[in-house]
Amino acid sequence: MAAYAAVTTSDSTGVLLCGMQVYDPSTRTFLKFPKKYGYNLNTTTLPLGLRQFFSDSRNKFVHRHNIPPVIARLRRLHSALSHLPGHRMISGSILLVYEGDPFHQSLESTPPSEPRSFADIKVPTNPDLFVDVRVIDFNHSYFKTEYEGVDTNYLEGLMSLIKMLEAVYTMPFSPPPKGKLRADNSGEWATWWENAPKFEIEGHKSEVLSLAEDSFESLRKWWKIQDPK
């Protein structure tokens, strides 16, 4: 586990994307991303991987409206675990589920406007209506009365995921244009990078998220993986 953490985003951000399945309303099919997809992400491209979880096959951010209720559930989970001393969730996973068919949600696929910040959004009255968040993979989890305090490592990773999703929510609806992915001409994407927070946990060495060339090189590689054409 320590070896995987050292070469993935697990150690630096507390978050590792371990595969996903996304419903594409335009084709009525599922997009499948294996574990390898998440293992190849770095601190620059991890937010883009999370964006993919809420996007269709054209990389349109069609499921973005599900992010606020997901975050609401994650915050409730964080609050609950903050009051459970002695519990240790070693390599525990979090399963995120949302309804991807807009017919069942009776919601428009395209958001009415681009949010400027996460503070712009309003969480639905019933955040559980179309999403679910579950803690899974308890193989290495345990409880010992002699352990003092709560599981700070798990809580740090959970809060890192929350902050990352808040930032992901403000990403542009459309993917970056092909052949124009540069720090000086990427338009709204460049603006997002300029205002994006650093996602690494304090005290953990990681790549700095910025407009540096290496960050955009990571972004270009990620985009090539999404659409090799």
PDB file of C-alpha atoms in Angstrom:
ATOM      1  CA  MET A   1       0.000   0.000   0.000  1.00  0.00           C
ATOM      2  CA  ALA A   2       2.823   2.388   0.859  1.00  0.00           C
ATOM      3  CA  ALA A   3       4.480   1.699  -2.495  1.00  0.00           C
ATOM      4  CA  TYR A   4       1.312   2.569  -4.432  1.00  0.00           C
ATOM      5  CA  ALA A   5       0.795   5.699  -2.330  1.00  0.00           C
ATOM      6  CA  ALA A   6       4.311   6.930  -3.130  1.00  0.00           C
ATOM      7  CA  VAL A   7       3.881   6.739  -6.921  1.00  0.00           C
ATOM      8  CA  THR A   8       0.254   7.888  -7.162  1.00  0.00           C
ATOM      9  CA  THR A   9      -1.759  10.854  -5.903  1.00  0.00           C
ATOM     10  CA  SER A  10      -2.659   8.973  -2.716  1.00  0.00           C
ATOM     11  CA  ASP A  11       0.252  10.214  -0.605  1.00  0.00           C
ATOM     12  CA  SER A  12       0.372  13.803  -1.831  1.00  0.00           C
ATOM     13  CA  THR A  13      -3.360  14.577  -1.942  1.00  0.00           C
ATOM     14  CA  GLY A  14      -4.961  11.824   0.147  1.00  0.00           C
ATOM     15  CA  VAL A  15      -7.102  10.927  -2.888  1.00  0.00           C
ATOM     16  CA  LEU A  16      -6.652   8.144  -5.441  1.00  0.00           C
ATOM     17  CA  LEU A  17      -9.141   7.597  -8.258  1.00  0.00           C
ATOM     18  CA  CYS A  18      -9.630   3.808  -8.417  1.00  0.00           C
ATOM     19  CA  GLY A  19     -11.701   3.462 -11.569  1.00  0.00           C
ATOM     20  CA  MET A  20     -15.169   4.638 -12.508  1.00  0.00           C
ATOM     21  CA  GLN A  21     -18.166   4.118 -14.759  1.00  0.00           C
ATOM     22  CA  VAL A  22     -20.018   7.087 -16.238  1.00  0.00           C
ATOM     23  CA  TYR A  23     -23.343   7.172 -18.071  1.00  0.00           C
ATOM     24  CA  ASP A  24     -23.270   9.112 -21.343  1.00  0.00           C
ATOM     25  CA  PRO A  25     -26.785  10.490 -22.057  1.00  0.00           C
ATOM     26  CA  SER A  26     -25.892  11.360 -25.670  1.00  0.00           C
ATOM     27  CA  THR A  27     -25.127   7.735 -26.595  1.00  0.00           C
ATOM     28  CA  ARG A  28     -27.032   5.978 -23.777  1.00  0.00           C
ATOM     29  CA  THR A  29     -23.957   3.922 -23.021  1.00  0.00           C
ATOM     30  CA  PHE A  30     -21.506   3.657 -20.126  1.00  0.00           C
ATOM     31  CA  LEU A  31     -17.938   4.945 -20.240  1.00  0.00           C
ATOM     32  CA  LYS A  32     -15.600   2.712 -18.248  1.00  0.00           C
ATOM     33  CA  PHE A  33     -12.279   3.788 -16.744  1.00  0.00           C
ATOM     34  CA  PRO A  34     -10.098   1.099 -15.101  1.00  0.00           C
ATOM     35  CA  LYS A  35      -7.813   1.469 -12.094  1.00  0.00           C
ATOM     36  CA  LYS A  36      -4.878   2.205 -14.388  1.00  0.00           C
ATOM     37  CA  TYR A  37      -6.569   5.437 -15.441  1.00  0.00           C
ATOM     38  CA  GLY A  38      -6.489   6.730 -11.867  1.00  0.00           C
ATOM     39  CA  TYR A  39      -2.988   5.457 -11.181  1.00  0.00           C
ATOM     40  CA  ASN A  40      -1.657   7.463 -14.152  1.00  0.00           C
ATOM     41  CA  LEU A  41      -3.065  10.760 -12.861  1.00  0.00           C
ATOM     42  CA  ASN A  42      -0.867  13.264 -11.017  1.00  0.00           C
ATOM     43  CA  THR A  43      -1.689  16.250  -8.825  1.00  0.00           C
ATOM     44  CA  THR A  44      -2.297  18.368 -11.919  1.00  0.00           C
ATOM     45  CA  THR A  45      -4.554  15.944 -13.764  1.00  0.00           C
ATOM     46  CA  LEU A  46      -6.411  14.403 -10.799  1.00  0.00           C
ATOM     47  CA  PRO A  47      -9.021  17.214 -10.810  1.00  0.00           C
ATOM     48  CA  LEU A  48      -9.483  16.560 -14.537  1.00  0.00           C
ATOM     49  CA  GLY A  49     -10.036  12.889 -13.786  1.00  0.00           C
ATOM     50  CA  LEU A  50     -12.744  13.852 -11.302  1.00  0.00           C
ATOM     51  CA  ARG A  51     -14.279  16.140 -13.919  1.00  0.00           C
ATOM     52  CA  GLN A  52     -14.383  13.150 -16.290  1.00  0.00           C
ATOM     53  CA  PHE A  53     -16.559  11.355 -13.726  1.00  0.00           C
ATOM     54  CA  PHE A  54     -19.209  14.025 -14.359  1.00  0.00           C
ATOM     55  CA  SER A  55     -18.720  14.335 -18.143  1.00  0.00           C
ATOM     56  CA  ASP A  56     -19.892  12.563 -21.281  1.00  0.00           C
ATOM     57  CA  SER A  57     -17.900  10.970 -24.127  1.00  0.00           C
ATOM     58  CA  ARG A  58     -17.327  14.416 -25.691  1.00  0.00           C
ATOM     59  CA  ASN A  59     -15.916  15.705 -22.405  1.00  0.00           C
ATOM     60  CA  LYS A  60     -18.910  17.980 -21.907  1.00  0.00           C
ATOM     61  CA  PHE A  61     -19.538  18.643 -18.219  1.00  0.00           C
ATOM     62  CA  VAL A  62     -23.141  17.354 -18.435  1.00  0.00           C
ATOM     63  CA  HIS A  63     -23.373  15.847 -14.944  1.00  0.00           C
ATOM     64  CA  ARG A  64     -21.927  18.839 -13.093  1.00  0.00           C
ATOM     65  CA  HIS A  65     -25.216  19.527 -11.266  1.00  0.00           C
ATOM     66  CA  ASN A  66     -24.633  16.330  -9.247  1.00  0.00           C
ATOM     67  CA  ILE A  67     -21.503  17.694  -7.577  1.00  0.00           C
ATOM     68  CA  PRO A  68     -23.201  19.904  -4.915  1.00  0.00           C
ATOM     69  CA  PRO A  69     -25.313  17.082  -3.427  1.00  0.00           C
ATOM     70  CA  VAL A  70     -22.301  14.753  -3.542  1.00  0.00           C
ATOM     71  CA  ILE A  71     -20.301  17.306  -1.565  1.00  0.00           C
ATOM     72  CA  ALA A  72     -23.173  17.692   0.894  1.00  0.00           C
ATOM     73  CA  ARG A  73     -23.064  13.943   1.582  1.00  0.00           C
ATOM     74  CA  LEU A  74     -19.267  13.982   1.893  1.00  0.00           C
ATOM     75  CA  ARG A  75     -19.427  16.792   4.438  1.00  0.00           C
ATOM     76  CA  ARG A  76     -21.959  14.850   6.499  1.00  0.00           C
ATOM     77  CA  LEU A  77     -19.643  11.841   6.394  1.00  0.00           C
ATOM     78  CA  HIS A  78     -16.689  13.993   7.459  1.00  0.00           C
ATOM     79  CA  SER A  79     -18.703  15.362  10.363  1.00  0.00           C
ATOM     80  CA  ALA A  80     -19.721  11.874  11.515  1.00  0.00           C
ATOM     81  CA  LEU A  81     -16.176  10.467  11.354  1.00  0.00           C
ATOM     82  CA  SER A  82     -14.881  13.507  13.229  1.00  0.00           C
ATOM     83  CA  HIS A  83     -16.743  12.190  16.291  1.00  0.00           C
ATOM     84  CA  LEU A  84     -15.502   8.582  16.178  1.00  0.00           C
ATOM     85  CA  PRO A  85     -12.262   8.295  18.202  1.00  0.00           C
ATOM     86  CA  GLY A  86     -10.395   5.006  17.978  1.00  0.00           C
ATOM     87  CA  HIS A  87     -11.519   4.132  14.456  1.00  0.00           C
ATOM     88  CA  ARG A  88      -8.877   3.714  11.751  1.00  0.00           C
ATOM     89  CA  MET A  89      -9.926   3.419   8.094  1.00  0.00           C
ATOM     90  CA  ILE A  90      -6.729   2.084   6.513  1.00  0.00           C
ATOM     91  CA  SER A  91      -7.010   2.113   2.681  1.00  0.00           C
ATOM     92  CA  GLY A  92     -10.747   2.544   2.937  1.00  0.00           C
ATOM     93  CA  SER A  93     -12.583   3.655  -0.199  1.00  0.00           C
ATOM     94  CA  ILE A  94     -15.487   5.972  -0.873  1.00  0.00           C
ATOM     95  CA  LEU A  95     -18.069   5.030  -3.481  1.00  0.00           C
ATOM     96  CA  LEU A  96     -19.758   7.953  -5.262  1.00  0.00           C
ATOM     97  CA  VAL A  97     -23.004   7.266  -7.130  1.00  0.00           C
ATOM     98  CA  TYR A  98     -25.367   9.611  -8.953  1.00  0.00           C
ATOM     99  CA  GLU A  99     -28.249   9.305 -11.390  1.00  0.00           C
ATOM    100  CA  GLY A 100     -26.767   9.972 -14.827  1.00  0.00           C
ATOM    101  CA  ASP A 101     -29.951   9.873 -16.894  1.00  0.00           C
ATOM    102  CA  PRO A 102     -31.462  13.390 -17.081  1.00  0.00           C
ATOM    103  CA  PHE A 103     -34.836  11.820 -17.936  1.00  0.00           C
ATOM    104  CA  HIS A 104     -35.041  10.402 -14.416  1.00  0.00           C
ATOM    105  CA  GLN A 105     -33.795  13.607 -12.851  1.00  0.00           C
ATOM    106  CA  SER A 106     -36.005  15.910 -14.917  1.00  0.00           C
ATOM    107  CA  LEU A 107     -33.042  18.282 -15.106  1.00  0.00           C
ATOM    108  CA  GLU A 108     -31.358  19.967 -18.040  1.00  0.00           C
ATOM    109  CA  SER A 109     -28.046  18.381 -19.007  1.00  0.00           C
ATOM    110  CA  THR A 110     -26.390  21.753 -19.631  1.00  0.00           C
ATOM    111  CA  PRO A 111     -26.063  24.168 -16.710  1.00  0.00           C
ATOM    112  CA  PRO A 112     -27.745  27.551 -17.333  1.00  0.00           C
ATOM    113  CA  SER A 113     -24.551  29.513 -16.608  1.00  0.00           C
ATOM    114  CA  GLU A 114     -20.903  29.068 -15.712  1.00  0.00           C
ATOM    115  CA  PRO A 115     -20.346  29.264 -11.927  1.00  0.00           C
ATOM    116  CA  ARG A 116     -17.630  31.680 -10.873  1.00  0.00           C
ATOM    117  CA  SER A 117     -17.015  29.929  -7.573  1.00  0.00           C
ATOM    118  CA  PHE A 118     -18.472  27.123  -5.491  1.00  0.00           C
ATOM    119  CA  ALA A 119     -20.139  29.790  -3.338  1.00  0.00           C
ATOM    120  CA  ASP A 120     -22.393  30.583  -6.318  1.00  0.00           C
ATOM    121  CA  ILE A 121     -24.236  27.284  -6.144  1.00  0.00           C
ATOM    122  CA  LYS A 122     -27.265  26.224  -4.173  1.00  0.00           C
ATOM    123  CA  VAL A 123     -27.461  22.716  -2.763  1.00  0.00           C
ATOM    124  CA  PRO A 124     -30.833  21.053  -3.518  1.00  0.00           C
ATOM    125  CA  THR A 125     -33.335  20.856  -0.662  1.00  0.00           C
ATOM    126  CA  ASN A 126     -33.074  17.064  -0.722  1.00  0.00           C
ATOM    127  CA  PRO A 127     -29.401  16.327  -1.530  1.00  0.00           C
ATOM    128  CA  ASP A 128     -30.005  12.557  -1.283  1.00  0.00           C
ATOM    129  CA  LEU A 129     -32.516  12.481  -4.126  1.00  0.00           C
ATOM    130  CA  PHE A 130     -30.152  11.543  -6.946  1.00  0.00           C
ATOM    131  CA  VAL A 131     -26.799  10.777  -5.301  1.00  0.00           C
ATOM    132  CA  ASP A 132     -25.320   8.377  -2.778  1.00  0.00           C
ATOM    133  CA  VAL A 133     -22.004   8.233  -0.944  1.00  0.00           C
ATOM    134  CA  ARG A 134     -20.834   5.034   0.754  1.00  0.00           C
ATOM    135  CA  VAL A 135     -17.727   4.035   2.695  1.00  0.00           C
ATOM    136  CA  ILE A 136     -16.507   0.668   1.337  1.00  0.00           C
ATOM    137  CA  ASP A 137     -13.441  -1.642   1.539  1.00  0.00           C
ATOM    138  CA  PHE A 138     -13.071  -2.376   5.234  1.00  0.00           C
ATOM    139  CA  ASN A 139     -10.348  -5.057   4.925  1.00  0.00           C
ATOM    140  CA  HIS A 140      -7.782  -2.999   6.828  1.00  0.00           C
ATOM    141  CA  SER A 141     -10.121  -0.975   9.037  1.00  0.00           C
ATOM    142  CA  TYR A 142     -10.392  -1.504  12.778  1.00  0.00           C
ATOM    143  CA  PHE A 143     -11.307   0.007  16.133  1.00  0.00           C
ATOM    144  CA  LYS A 144      -9.110   0.059  19.221  1.00  0.00           C
ATOM    145  CA  THR A 145     -10.037   1.777  22.457  1.00  0.00           C
ATOM    146  CA  GLU A 146      -6.396   2.572  23.214  1.00  0.00           C
ATOM    147  CA  TYR A 147      -6.134   4.766  20.121  1.00  0.00           C
ATOM    148  CA  GLU A 148      -6.592   8.401  21.014  1.00  0.00           C
ATOM    149  CA  GLY A 149      -8.355  10.813  18.737  1.00  0.00           C
ATOM    150  CA  VAL A 150      -9.945  10.386  15.333  1.00  0.00           C
ATOM    151  CA  ASP A 151      -8.444   9.084  12.091  1.00  0.00           C
ATOM    152  CA  THR A 152      -6.772  12.294  10.931  1.00  0.00           C
ATOM    153  CA  ASN A 153      -5.308  10.722   7.776  1.00  0.00           C
ATOM    154  CA  TYR A 154      -8.718   9.585   6.542  1.00  0.00           C
ATOM    155  CA  LEU A 155     -10.314  12.909   7.439  1.00  0.00           C
ATOM    156  CA  GLU A 156      -7.552  14.826   5.624  1.00  0.00           C
ATOM    157  CA  GLY A 157      -8.093  12.776   2.486  1.00  0.00           C
ATOM    158  CA  LEU A 158     -11.852  13.238   2.724  1.00  0.00           C
ATOM    159  CA  MET A 159     -11.518  17.009   3.094  1.00  0.00           C
ATOM    160  CA  SER A 160      -9.044  17.055   0.208  1.00  0.00           C
ATOM    161  CA  LEU A 161     -11.658  15.342  -1.976  1.00  0.00           C
ATOM    162  CA  ILE A 162     -14.311  17.858  -0.898  1.00  0.00           C
ATOM    163  CA  LYS A 163     -12.121  20.860  -1.727  1.00  0.00           C
ATOM    164  CA  MET A 164     -11.106  19.289  -5.027  1.00  0.00           C
ATOM    165  CA  LEU A 165     -14.726  18.717  -6.068  1.00  0.00           C
ATOM    166  CA  GLU A 166     -15.567  22.309  -5.148  1.00  0.00           C
ATOM    167  CA  ALA A 167     -12.804  23.469  -7.504  1.00  0.00           C
ATOM    168  CA  VAL A 168     -13.791  20.961 -10.194  1.00  0.00           C
ATOM    169  CA  TYR A 169     -17.343  22.341 -10.134  1.00  0.00           C
ATOM    170  CA  THR A 170     -16.043  25.680 -11.425  1.00  0.00           C
ATOM    171  CA  MET A 171     -14.240  24.141 -14.417  1.00  0.00           C
ATOM    172  CA  PRO A 172     -15.451  25.188 -17.899  1.00  0.00           C
ATOM    173  CA  PHE A 173     -18.375  23.227 -19.329  1.00  0.00           C
ATOM    174  CA  SER A 174     -16.596  22.519 -22.623  1.00  0.00           C
ATOM    175  CA  PRO A 175     -13.221  20.733 -22.920  1.00  0.00           C
ATOM    176  CA  PRO A 176     -10.109  22.684 -23.946  1.00  0.00           C
ATOM    177  CA  PRO A 177      -9.864  23.161 -27.726  1.00  0.00           C
ATOM    178  CA  LYS A 178      -7.605  20.737 -29.557  1.00  0.00           C
ATOM    179  CA  GLY A 179      -4.278  22.134 -30.682  1.00  0.00           C
ATOM    180  CA  LYS A 180      -4.649  25.265 -28.527  1.00  0.00           C
ATOM    181  CA  LEU A 181      -3.717  23.933 -25.126  1.00  0.00           C
ATOM    182  CA  ARG A 182      -1.101  26.430 -23.998  1.00  0.00           C
ATOM    183  CA  ALA A 183      -0.680  28.549 -20.888  1.00  0.00           C
ATOM    184  CA  ASP A 184      -0.980  31.793 -22.830  1.00  0.00           C
ATOM    185  CA  ASN A 185      -4.008  31.076 -25.002  1.00  0.00           C
ATOM    186  CA  SER A 186      -6.228  28.550 -23.226  1.00  0.00           C
ATOM    187  CA  GLY A 187      -8.832  31.166 -22.308  1.00  0.00           C
ATOM    188  CA  GLU A 188     -11.211  30.105 -19.559  1.00  0.00           C
ATOM    189  CA  TRP A 189      -9.083  27.044 -18.832  1.00  0.00           C
ATOM    190  CA  ALA A 190      -6.053  29.242 -18.165  1.00  0.00           C
ATOM    191  CA  THR A 191      -8.213  31.341 -15.853  1.00  0.00           C
ATOM    192  CA  TRP A 192      -9.239  28.224 -13.956  1.00  0.00           C
ATOM    193  CA  TRP A 193      -5.616  27.140 -13.482  1.00  0.00           C
ATOM    194  CA  GLU A 194      -4.670  30.604 -12.235  1.00  0.00           C
ATOM    195  CA  ASN A 195      -7.342  30.463  -9.526  1.00  0.00           C
ATOM    196  CA  ALA A 196      -7.141  26.768  -8.660  1.00  0.00           C
ATOM    197  CA  PRO A 197      -5.912  25.921  -5.145  1.00  0.00           C
ATOM    198  CA  LYS A 198      -3.052  23.558  -4.421  1.00  0.00           C
ATOM    199  CA  PHE A 199      -4.494  20.138  -3.727  1.00  0.00           C
ATOM    200  CA  GLU A 200      -1.602  18.528  -1.910  1.00  0.00           C
ATOM    201  CA  ILE A 201      -1.831  17.941   1.832  1.00  0.00           C
ATOM    202  CA  GLU A 202       0.461  20.175   3.863  1.00  0.00           C
ATOM    203  CA  GLY A 203       3.749  18.484   4.643  1.00  0.00           C
ATOM    204  CA  HIS A 204       3.499  16.070   1.716  1.00  0.00           C
ATOM    205  CA  LYS A 205       5.794  16.572  -1.262  1.00  0.00           C
ATOM    206  CA  SER A 206       3.995  16.796  -4.578  1.00  0.00           C
ATOM    207  CA  GLU A 207       3.842  18.573  -7.878  1.00  0.00           C
ATOM    208  CA  VAL A 208       2.757  22.219  -7.608  1.00  0.00           C
ATOM    209  CA  LEU A 209      -0.470  23.059  -9.410  1.00  0.00           C
ATOM    210  CA  SER A 210       0.204  26.201 -11.426  1.00  0.00           C
ATOM    211  CA  LEU A 211       0.507  27.586 -14.934  1.00  0.00           C
ATOM    212  CA  ALA A 212       4.003  26.136 -15.157  1.00  0.00           C
ATOM    213  CA  GLU A 213       4.862  24.364 -18.402  1.00  0.00           C
ATOM    214  CA  ASP A 214       5.009  20.974 -16.681  1.00  0.00           C
ATOM    215  CA  SER A 215       1.417  21.413 -15.541  1.00  0.00           C
ATOM    216  CA  PHE A 216       0.228  22.143 -19.060  1.00  0.00           C
ATOM    217  CA  GLU A 217       2.301  19.260 -20.375  1.00  0.00           C
ATOM    218  CA  SER A 218       0.407  17.042 -17.932  1.00  0.00           C
ATOM    219  CA  LEU A 219      -2.834  18.560 -19.179  1.00  0.00           C
ATOM    220  CA  ARG A 220      -1.892  17.891 -22.809  1.00  0.00           C
ATOM    221  CA  LYS A 221      -1.047  14.275 -22.047  1.00  0.00           C
ATOM    222  CA  TRP A 222      -4.328  13.867 -20.201  1.00  0.00           C
ATOM    223  CA  TRP A 223      -6.292  15.329 -23.111  1.00  0.00           C
ATOM    224  CA  LYS A 224      -4.513  12.975 -25.533  1.00  0.00           C
ATOM    225  CA  ILE A 225      -5.603  10.018 -23.417  1.00  0.00           C
ATOM    226  CA  GLN A 226      -9.213  11.240 -23.490  1.00  0.00           C
ATOM    227  CA  ASP A 227      -9.285  11.647 -27.247  1.00  0.00           C
ATOM    228  CA  PRO A 228      -6.345   9.996 -29.063  1.00  0.00           C
ATOM    229  CA  LYS A 229      -7.670  11.270 -32.384  1.00  0.00           C
TER     230      LYS A 229
END
